[in-house]
Amino acid sequence: MLKENIKALRKSKGFSQEELAIKLNVVRQTISKWEQGLSVPDAEMLISISEVLETPVSKLLGENISESKADDIKAISEKLEIINLQLSQRKNERRKIVHWLLISLCIIIIIIFISLILLNSPYLNWDYSNPEKAVLGVILHSFEWLFVRIAPIILIGLIIGILLTRKKV
């Protein structure tokens, strides 16, 4: 119901999706997603939409308004609470995905470090008179040289990311 109401009220005011997006300080794709029902605006954004479209939030949510009653406000409040809960759950799911991705990248970097330590640069003892081995040795040495210098910085960034995305108690 919300998606149809936003679209109908936008058109009745003569706004394009782009114009409404500019007034709400969002991108046009956000308006499109709301109108397609792919996402929903949060409580603060619903208030902004209602102000721009000059209509009460209750009308956006599909309520017929007569007078502002406590029951109407309670119903709207409950709907907004559900919407905010859904948005919060999506945000938590994305946070978990990013968190585990960062942990995986840390593990990969540590495994590569351990591999490089255990291999002890075997290409340094190669016979470089063979052109193919010479090229391969230079490539491996370049990778190791870059990795040893850049990976610790990336690892520190990943650890900071893990700490920032961990679940707060």
mmCIF file of C-alpha atoms in Angstrom, residues 36-148:
data_model
loop_
_atom_site.group_PDB
_atom_site.id
_atom_site.type_symbol
_atom_site.label_atom_id
_atom_site.label_comp_id
_atom_site.label_asym_id
_atom_site.label_seq_id
_atom_site.Cartn_x
_atom_site.Cartn_y
_atom_site.Cartn_z
ATOM 1 C CA GLN A 36 8.400 -0.957 -6.562
ATOM 2 C CA GLY A 37 8.196 -2.185 -2.970
ATOM 3 C CA LEU A 38 11.848 -3.329 -2.987
ATOM 4 C CA SER A 39 12.619 -1.206 0.067
ATOM 5 C CA VAL A 40 10.814 1.059 2.473
ATOM 6 C CA PRO A 41 11.728 4.461 3.897
ATOM 7 C CA ASP A 42 12.594 4.675 7.585
ATOM 8 C CA ALA A 43 10.514 6.675 10.050
ATOM 9 C CA GLU A 44 12.415 9.934 9.573
ATOM 10 C CA MET A 45 12.207 9.630 5.791
ATOM 11 C CA LEU A 46 8.450 8.924 5.971
ATOM 12 C CA ILE A 47 8.035 12.216 7.791
ATOM 13 C CA SER A 48 10.134 14.004 5.151
ATOM 14 C CA ILE A 49 8.087 12.411 2.342
ATOM 15 C CA SER A 50 4.854 13.461 3.996
ATOM 16 C CA GLU A 51 6.133 17.045 4.291
ATOM 17 C CA VAL A 52 7.281 17.219 0.655
ATOM 18 C CA LEU A 53 4.076 15.641 -0.659
ATOM 19 C CA GLU A 54 1.997 17.700 1.810
ATOM 20 C CA THR A 55 0.112 14.714 3.142
ATOM 21 C CA PRO A 56 -0.055 13.069 6.564
ATOM 22 C CA VAL A 57 2.083 10.007 7.257
ATOM 23 C CA SER A 58 -1.080 8.067 7.995
ATOM 24 C CA LYS A 59 -2.260 8.623 4.411
ATOM 25 C CA LEU A 60 1.114 7.408 3.101
ATOM 26 C CA LEU A 61 0.705 4.252 5.165
ATOM 27 C CA GLY A 62 -2.823 3.711 3.876
ATOM 28 C CA GLU A 63 -4.891 4.971 6.775
ATOM 29 C CA ASN A 64 -8.068 6.948 6.234
ATOM 30 C CA ILE A 65 -7.834 9.994 8.401
ATOM 31 C CA SER A 66 -10.711 11.809 9.951
ATOM 32 C CA GLU A 67 -9.224 13.375 13.046
ATOM 33 C CA SER A 68 -5.995 12.651 14.804
ATOM 34 C CA LYS A 69 -6.881 10.148 17.487
ATOM 35 C CA ALA A 70 -4.655 8.305 19.916
ATOM 36 C CA ASP A 71 -5.552 4.967 18.282
ATOM 37 C CA ASP A 72 -4.511 6.240 14.844
ATOM 38 C CA ILE A 73 -1.197 7.462 16.192
ATOM 39 C CA LYS A 74 -0.665 4.143 17.960
ATOM 40 C CA ALA A 75 -1.384 2.177 14.760
ATOM 41 C CA ILE A 76 1.007 4.344 12.758
ATOM 42 C CA SER A 77 3.599 4.002 15.488
ATOM 43 C CA GLU A 78 3.285 0.212 15.391
ATOM 44 C CA LYS A 79 3.671 0.153 11.604
ATOM 45 C CA LEU A 80 6.731 2.375 11.784
ATOM 46 C CA GLU A 81 8.198 0.155 14.471
ATOM 47 C CA ILE A 82 7.783 -2.892 12.208
ATOM 48 C CA ILE A 83 9.395 -1.053 9.289
ATOM 49 C CA ASN A 84 12.331 0.043 11.435
ATOM 50 C CA LEU A 85 12.741 -3.492 12.796
ATOM 51 C CA GLN A 86 12.925 -4.893 9.263
ATOM 52 C CA LEU A 87 15.506 -2.288 8.261
ATOM 53 C CA SER A 88 17.525 -3.045 11.380
ATOM 54 C CA GLN A 89 17.509 -6.772 10.590
ATOM 55 C CA ARG A 90 18.747 -6.110 7.041
ATOM 56 C CA LYS A 91 21.497 -3.866 8.369
ATOM 57 C CA ASN A 92 22.579 -6.562 10.851
ATOM 58 C CA GLU A 93 22.667 -9.201 8.099
ATOM 59 C CA ARG A 94 24.873 -6.964 5.921
ATOM 60 C CA ARG A 95 27.125 -6.248 8.907
ATOM 61 C CA LYS A 96 27.560 -9.981 9.562
ATOM 62 C CA ILE A 97 28.440 -10.648 5.913
ATOM 63 C CA VAL A 98 31.054 -7.875 5.894
ATOM 64 C CA HIS A 99 32.415 -9.036 9.255
ATOM 65 C CA TRP A 100 32.972 -12.613 8.076
ATOM 66 C CA LEU A 101 34.381 -11.429 4.756
ATOM 67 C CA LEU A 102 36.982 -9.367 6.626
ATOM 68 C CA ILE A 103 37.844 -12.346 8.848
ATOM 69 C CA SER A 104 38.235 -14.544 5.744
ATOM 70 C CA LEU A 105 40.580 -12.027 4.120
ATOM 71 C CA CYS A 106 42.690 -11.904 7.304
ATOM 72 C CA ILE A 107 42.974 -15.686 7.295
ATOM 73 C CA ILE A 108 43.986 -15.703 3.619
ATOM 74 C CA ILE A 109 46.712 -13.101 4.239
ATOM 75 C CA ILE A 110 48.023 -15.051 7.236
ATOM 76 C CA ILE A 111 48.083 -18.291 5.204
ATOM 77 C CA ILE A 112 50.052 -16.556 2.424
ATOM 78 C CA PHE A 113 52.519 -15.177 5.004
ATOM 79 C CA ILE A 114 53.023 -18.629 6.525
ATOM 80 C CA SER A 115 53.462 -20.136 3.051
ATOM 81 C CA LEU A 116 56.110 -17.560 2.163
ATOM 82 C CA ILE A 117 57.972 -18.214 5.416
ATOM 83 C CA LEU A 118 57.850 -21.999 4.927
ATOM 84 C CA LEU A 119 58.955 -21.770 1.271
ATOM 85 C CA ASN A 120 61.912 -19.577 2.280
ATOM 86 C CA SER A 121 62.104 -17.965 -1.180
ATOM 87 C CA PRO A 122 63.030 -21.140 -3.160
ATOM 88 C CA TYR A 123 63.423 -19.189 -6.398
ATOM 89 C CA LEU A 124 66.579 -17.532 -5.036
ATOM 90 C CA ASN A 125 68.478 -20.819 -5.611
ATOM 91 C CA TRP A 126 67.215 -21.332 -9.162
ATOM 92 C CA ASP A 127 69.447 -21.393 -12.214
ATOM 93 C CA TYR A 128 68.541 -18.132 -13.927
ATOM 94 C CA SER A 129 70.256 -19.045 -17.183
ATOM 95 C CA ASN A 130 66.930 -20.566 -18.251
ATOM 96 C CA PRO A 131 64.828 -17.550 -19.457
ATOM 97 C CA GLU A 132 61.504 -19.083 -18.360
ATOM 98 C CA LYS A 133 62.761 -19.689 -14.827
ATOM 99 C CA ALA A 134 64.298 -16.217 -14.756
ATOM 100 C CA VAL A 135 60.952 -14.599 -15.617
ATOM 101 C CA LEU A 136 59.102 -16.786 -13.102
ATOM 102 C CA GLY A 137 61.710 -15.988 -10.420
ATOM 103 C CA VAL A 138 61.345 -12.252 -11.003
ATOM 104 C CA ILE A 139 57.538 -12.524 -10.851
ATOM 105 C CA LEU A 140 57.626 -14.522 -7.607
ATOM 106 C CA HIS A 141 60.196 -12.201 -6.068
ATOM 107 C CA SER A 142 58.135 -9.139 -7.054
ATOM 108 C CA PHE A 143 54.976 -10.667 -5.559
ATOM 109 C CA GLU A 144 56.779 -11.547 -2.336
ATOM 110 C CA TRP A 145 58.413 -8.116 -2.111
ATOM 111 C CA LEU A 146 55.082 -6.288 -2.612
ATOM 112 C CA PHE A 147 53.127 -8.670 -0.404
ATOM 113 C CA VAL A 148 55.521 -8.402 2.539
#
